[in-house]
Coordinates of C-alpha atoms and ligand atoms in Angstrom, one line a residue:
M16 CA 60.0 59.9 156.1
A17 CA 59.6 58.2 152.8
K18 CA 56.5 59.6 151.1
Q19 CA 53.8 57.3 149.6
W20 CA 55.4 57.6 146.2
Q21 CA 58.7 56.9 147.3
K22 CA 57.5 53.5 149.0
S23 CA 55.8 52.5 145.9
L24 CA 59.0 53.5 143.8
K25 CA 60.7 51.3 146.2
A26 CA 58.2 48.4 145.9
A27 CA 58.4 48.6 141.9
L28 CA 62.4 48.6 142.1
K29 CA 62.4 45.8 144.4
G30 CA 60.2 43.7 142.2
D31 CA 57.0 43.3 144.8
S32 CA 54.6 43.3 141.9
L33 CA 56.4 41.0 139.8
E34 CA 54.5 37.6 140.7
E35 CA 51.5 38.7 138.4
L36 CA 54.1 38.8 135.4
Q37 CA 56.0 35.6 136.0
K38 CA 52.3 33.7 136.1
S39 CA 52.2 34.6 132.6
P40 CA 52.6 31.8 130.3
V41 CA 54.8 33.7 128.1
Y42 CA 57.1 35.2 130.7
S43 CA 60.8 34.5 130.2
A44 CA 62.9 34.3 132.8
K45 CA 66.2 34.6 130.4
A46 CA 64.7 37.8 129.2
S47 CA 64.3 39.1 132.3
E48 CA 68.2 38.6 133.1
L49 CA 69.1 40.7 130.1
F50 CA 66.9 43.6 131.1
A51 CA 65.2 43.7 134.8
P52 CA 61.3 43.6 134.8
V53 CA 60.2 46.7 136.7
I54 CA 56.4 47.4 137.0
T55 CA 54.3 49.3 139.2
E56 CA 50.9 48.3 141.1
T57 CA 49.0 50.9 138.9
V58 CA 50.1 49.2 135.6
I59 CA 49.5 45.6 137.3
D60 CA 45.9 46.9 137.9
L61 CA 45.4 48.1 134.2
I62 CA 46.4 44.9 132.4
D63 CA 43.7 42.6 131.2
W64 CA 45.2 39.4 132.3
E65 CA 42.5 37.6 130.2
N66 CA 44.3 38.8 127.0
P67 CA 47.7 37.3 126.2
D68 CA 48.0 40.3 123.5
D69 CA 47.2 43.0 125.9
P70 CA 48.8 46.4 125.1
L71 CA 50.0 47.1 128.3
L72 CA 51.2 43.5 129.2
K73 CA 53.3 43.5 126.1
Q74 CA 55.2 46.7 126.9
F75 CA 56.5 45.2 130.3
L76 CA 56.6 41.4 130.1
P77 CA 60.2 40.2 129.5
H78 CA 59.4 37.7 126.4
A79 CA 61.3 35.1 124.8
Q80 CA 61.5 37.1 121.5
E81 CA 64.2 39.3 123.4
L82 CA 66.6 36.7 122.9
K83 CA 66.9 37.0 119.3
V84 CA 69.8 39.4 118.3
D85 CA 69.9 40.6 114.5
N86 CA 72.5 42.2 113.0
K87 CA 70.5 45.6 112.1
S88 CA 70.0 46.7 115.8
K89 CA 72.7 48.8 117.5
E90 CA 73.5 49.1 121.3
D91 CA 73.4 52.8 121.1
P92 CA 71.2 53.6 118.1
V93 CA 70.8 57.2 118.3
G94 CA 74.3 58.0 119.0
D95 CA 73.9 59.6 122.7
Y96 CA 77.2 58.3 123.6
Q97 CA 79.0 60.5 121.5
A98 CA 76.7 63.6 122.0
E99 CA 77.8 64.2 125.9
A100 CA 79.1 67.3 126.5
I101 CA 80.0 66.3 130.1
P102 CA 78.8 63.5 131.9
G103 CA 75.1 63.3 132.1
L104 CA 74.5 66.2 130.0
I105 CA 73.7 65.8 126.1
H106 CA 73.9 68.8 123.9
K107 CA 72.8 67.5 120.7
Y108 CA 70.5 70.1 119.4
L109 CA 70.7 73.7 119.4
G110 CA 68.9 75.8 121.9
R111 CA 68.3 73.0 124.5
V112 CA 70.0 70.4 126.5
L113 CA 69.4 66.8 128.0
L114 CA 70.1 66.3 131.5
I115 CA 70.1 62.5 132.5
A116 CA 68.9 63.5 135.9
S117 CA 68.4 60.1 137.1
G118 CA 69.5 56.7 136.1
S119 CA 66.0 54.7 136.9
C120 CA 62.7 54.7 136.0
A121 CA 59.4 53.5 137.8
V122 CA 58.8 50.9 135.1
N123 CA 61.1 49.1 132.9
C124 CA 59.7 49.2 128.9
R125 CA 61.0 46.3 127.4
Y126 CA 61.5 48.7 124.1
C127 CA 63.5 51.2 125.6
F128 CA 67.1 51.9 124.3
R129 CA 67.7 52.5 128.0
R130 CA 68.3 48.8 128.2
H131 CA 71.8 49.2 126.9
F132 CA 72.7 52.4 127.6
P133 CA 74.5 52.4 130.9
Y134 CA 72.4 55.1 132.5
E135 CA 73.3 53.9 136.2
K136 CA 76.8 54.9 135.3
S137 CA 76.1 58.0 133.1
Y138 CA 73.8 60.3 134.9
A139 CA 74.8 63.2 136.4
P140 CA 74.2 62.7 140.1
R141 CA 73.6 65.3 142.5
N142 CA 77.3 66.1 143.5
Q143 CA 78.0 66.7 139.6
W144 CA 75.2 69.3 139.0
Q145 CA 77.6 72.3 139.3
A146 CA 79.6 71.2 136.2
V147 CA 76.3 70.8 134.6
I148 CA 75.4 74.5 135.7
D149 CA 78.6 75.9 134.7
Y150 CA 78.0 74.5 131.2
I151 CA 74.8 75.6 130.6
S152 CA 75.9 79.2 132.1
Q153 CA 78.6 79.3 129.8
H154 CA 76.6 78.4 126.7
K155 CA 74.3 81.4 126.1
E156 CA 72.2 79.9 123.2
I157 CA 70.7 77.3 125.8
H158 CA 67.1 78.6 126.6
E159 CA 65.7 75.1 127.6
V160 CA 67.1 72.5 130.2
I161 CA 65.2 69.1 129.6
L162 CA 65.3 66.6 132.6
S163 CA 65.2 63.3 131.2
G164 CA 66.9 60.0 132.2
G165 CA 65.8 57.2 133.6
D166 CA 63.0 59.1 134.8
P167 CA 63.7 62.6 136.5
L168 CA 60.5 62.2 138.6
T169 CA 62.3 59.5 140.6
L170 CA 64.3 62.4 142.1
S171 CA 63.1 63.9 145.4
D172 CA 61.5 67.0 145.7
Q173 CA 64.5 68.6 147.4
S174 CA 66.8 67.5 144.5
L175 CA 64.5 69.0 141.9
R176 CA 64.3 72.3 144.1
T177 CA 68.1 72.5 144.4
L178 CA 68.3 72.0 140.6
S179 CA 65.7 74.4 139.4
Q180 CA 67.1 77.1 141.9
K181 CA 70.5 77.1 140.1
L182 CA 68.7 76.8 136.9
N183 CA 66.5 79.8 138.0
A184 CA 69.5 81.8 138.6
I185 CA 70.9 81.7 134.8
D186 CA 69.2 84.5 132.8
H187 CA 69.0 82.9 129.3
V188 CA 67.5 79.8 130.7
E189 CA 63.7 80.3 130.3
T190 CA 62.0 76.8 130.2
L191 CA 62.2 73.7 132.1
R192 CA 61.0 70.4 130.7
I193 CA 60.4 67.4 132.2
H194 CA 60.0 64.1 130.1
S195 CA 58.3 61.5 132.4
R196 CA 56.6 58.7 132.4
I197 CA 55.7 58.4 136.2
P198 CA 52.7 60.8 136.2
V199 CA 50.7 58.0 134.2
V200 CA 52.6 54.6 135.8
M201 CA 52.9 56.1 139.3
S202 CA 50.6 59.0 139.7
S203 CA 51.1 59.2 143.4
R204 CA 54.2 61.3 142.6
I205 CA 52.2 64.1 141.8
D206 CA 51.5 64.9 145.3
T207 CA 51.2 68.3 146.9
S208 CA 54.8 68.9 147.7
F209 CA 55.6 68.5 143.9
L210 CA 52.8 70.6 142.8
Q211 CA 54.1 73.3 145.2
W212 CA 57.6 73.1 144.0
S213 CA 56.3 73.1 140.5
K214 CA 54.2 76.4 141.1
S215 CA 57.1 78.3 142.6
L216 CA 59.1 77.9 139.3
N217 CA 60.1 81.1 138.0
L218 CA 60.3 79.2 134.6
N219 CA 58.0 78.0 131.6
K220 CA 57.0 74.6 132.6
V221 CA 56.6 71.8 129.9
M222 CA 56.2 68.3 130.7
V223 CA 56.2 65.6 128.2
L224 CA 54.5 62.5 129.1
H225 CA 54.9 58.9 127.5
V226 CA 51.7 57.2 126.8
N227 CA 51.5 54.5 124.0
H228 CA 48.0 53.2 124.4
S229 CA 44.8 55.0 125.9
Q230 CA 44.3 51.9 128.2
E231 CA 47.4 53.6 130.3
L232 CA 45.0 56.6 130.9
S233 CA 43.6 55.4 134.2
K234 CA 41.4 57.6 136.4
K235 CA 44.5 58.1 138.7
A236 CA 46.6 59.0 135.9
I237 CA 43.9 61.6 134.6
K238 CA 43.6 63.2 138.1
A239 CA 47.5 63.6 138.1
I240 CA 47.5 65.1 134.8
K241 CA 44.5 67.6 135.7
K242 CA 46.6 68.8 138.7
L243 CA 49.8 69.2 136.4
K244 CA 47.8 71.4 134.1
K245 CA 46.5 73.3 137.1
A246 CA 50.0 74.0 138.4
G247 CA 50.7 75.6 135.0
Y248 CA 52.5 72.9 132.8
T249 CA 51.9 72.5 129.0
L250 CA 51.5 69.2 128.7
L251 CA 52.8 67.3 125.6
N252 CA 52.7 63.6 124.7
Q253 CA 55.0 61.3 123.1
S254 CA 54.6 57.6 121.9
V255 CA 56.5 54.9 120.2
L256 CA 55.1 53.3 117.3
L257 CA 55.1 49.6 118.8
K258 CA 54.2 46.4 116.9
G259 CA 51.5 44.8 118.9
V260 CA 50.9 47.6 121.2
N261 CA 49.6 50.6 119.0
D262 CA 50.3 49.7 115.6
S263 CA 47.0 50.9 114.1
A264 CA 45.7 54.1 113.2
E265 CA 42.4 53.5 115.2
T266 CA 44.3 52.8 118.3
L267 CA 46.6 56.2 117.7
I268 CA 43.5 58.2 116.8
D269 CA 41.6 56.9 120.1
L270 CA 44.8 58.0 122.0
S271 CA 45.1 61.6 120.5
H272 CA 41.5 62.1 121.5
Q273 CA 41.7 60.6 124.9
L274 CA 45.0 62.7 125.1
F275 CA 43.2 66.0 124.0
G276 CA 40.1 65.5 126.2
N277 CA 42.4 65.4 129.2
G278 CA 44.4 68.6 128.4
V279 CA 47.4 67.0 126.6
L280 CA 48.4 67.8 123.1
P281 CA 50.2 64.7 120.8
Y282 CA 53.7 65.8 120.1
Y283 CA 55.9 63.0 119.0
L284 CA 55.2 59.7 117.3
H285 CA 58.6 58.1 117.1
L286 CA 59.5 55.3 115.0
F287 CA 61.1 52.4 117.2
D288 CA 64.7 52.5 117.3
Q289 CA 66.6 49.6 116.4
V290 CA 67.3 48.5 119.8
Q291 CA 69.1 45.2 120.4
N292 CA 66.8 42.4 121.9
A293 CA 63.7 44.3 121.1
S294 CA 63.4 44.4 117.3
H295 CA 60.1 42.3 117.6
F296 CA 58.3 45.8 118.5
A297 CA 59.5 47.2 115.1
V298 CA 57.0 48.4 112.7
N299 CA 58.6 48.9 109.1
Q300 CA 58.4 52.4 107.5
T301 CA 56.3 51.6 104.8
Q302 CA 53.6 50.3 107.3
A303 CA 54.4 53.4 109.5
I304 CA 53.6 55.8 106.6
D305 CA 50.1 53.9 105.9
I306 CA 49.2 54.3 109.4
Y307 CA 50.2 57.8 109.5
R308 CA 48.4 58.8 106.5
Q309 CA 45.2 57.2 108.1
M310 CA 45.7 59.4 111.0
Q311 CA 46.4 62.7 109.1
A312 CA 43.2 62.3 107.3
Q313 CA 41.0 61.8 110.4
L314 CA 42.6 63.6 113.0
S315 CA 42.5 67.7 113.3
G316 CA 46.1 68.8 112.4
Y317 CA 46.7 69.9 116.2
L318 CA 45.9 66.2 117.4
L319 CA 48.7 64.7 114.8
P320 CA 51.9 63.7 116.4
K321 CA 54.8 64.4 114.5
L322 CA 56.1 61.2 113.1
V323 CA 60.1 61.1 113.9
V324 CA 62.9 59.2 114.1
E325 CA 66.4 59.7 115.6
E326 CA 69.3 59.5 113.6
A327 CA 72.8 59.8 115.1
G328 CA 74.6 63.1 114.0
E329 CA 71.6 64.9 112.9
P330 CA 70.7 68.7 114.4
A331 CA 67.2 67.6 115.3
K332 CA 64.7 64.5 115.0
T333 CA 64.3 63.6 111.6
L334 CA 60.5 63.9 110.1
V335 CA 59.6 60.8 108.0
N336 CA 59.4 61.6 104.5
M337 CA 56.0 60.8 103.6
A338 CA 56.8 60.6 99.9
T339 CA 58.8 57.6 100.0
Ligands
PLP407 C1 64.5 64.6 121.6 C2 66.0 65.2 122.3 C3 65.6 66.7 122.3 C4 64.5 67.3 122.4 O1 64.2 67.6 121.0 P1 63.0 68.5 120.5 O2 62.7 68.2 119.5 O3 63.0 69.8 121.4 O4 61.9 67.7 121.3 C5 66.8 67.4 122.9 N1 68.1 66.6 123.0 C6 68.4 65.0 122.9 C7 69.6 64.6 122.9 C8 67.0 64.7 122.3 O5 67.2 63.4 121.9
SF4_408 S1 63.2 55.8 129.8 FE1 61.1 56.0 129.4 S2 60.8 54.3 128.1 FE2 62.7 53.8 129.0 S3 62.4 52.4 130.5 FE3 62.1 54.3 131.4 S4 60.2 54.9 131.5 FE4 60.4 53.2 129.8

């Protein structure tokens, strides 16, 4: 029988909550053909529909600006196509691998580079996990496996269990990290069964959430976060610096405080990757540095995310050079 969260996910993917979005005067049907709008009921409820500049609405609403293509942006801005060790497994950095465990998400964020990366085709489906496990077994320097996507929490608990049992059996794998937006946008996913699986893991557990604005931290989301904390996850957050969403020091300082108040430490603040059809989200580097300096002056060091950019071919994310 389908669980509550599985019903919610199905409804989101089917477009059950799109009506509200479509009513917006700036909704663009053409933009929605480029990248299907997907949104959860939770997010619909969090949007202030009276405010056309609502920071949540901006992240999920197909907008006419997406039809503009400029020649600076690329389809694969971070070079992931070339870094695939085997299908669905990206081994770009030492010590850790990224497994594209799922091709779908519970929401489609308009600025995401997933809008061009063919995840539906290139994720590692369950029947290919053995090849993934073999690769990780053979590479003794891999101590951490990152489940990413898409969103790995779209996988069933049964699938997660199967995968984690295989990872548990590899001596040199010490840490399982999950990159997910789902605890915040569809908190019903963090149910008893998921928490039981989490507690049963014989690995260090890290979850990196993706929150861009404190408005996303609903009561439901905070409850889910508390449960994750109790289940033993180290909780971190990554944000993307987005024009019209969170491009002010005040907004990001508030986010850091709200996250910390709920047991989550800021991890990364990503400069926007030049993704085609989303360049209206770009904040230029000079402005980014200006915002970041203000954050640095006002935030305790541990509440300051690292300002990074992903560059194709680099051995790690690149720290933005504050001297420039
Ligand atoms: C971001 C990323 C990681 C993780 O990097 P950390 O700096 O450890 O967070 C790993 N692999 C790929 C391909 C990545 O993009
Ligand atoms: S991968 Fe993350 S940023 Fe991209 S659409 Fe999914 S939830 Fe949004």
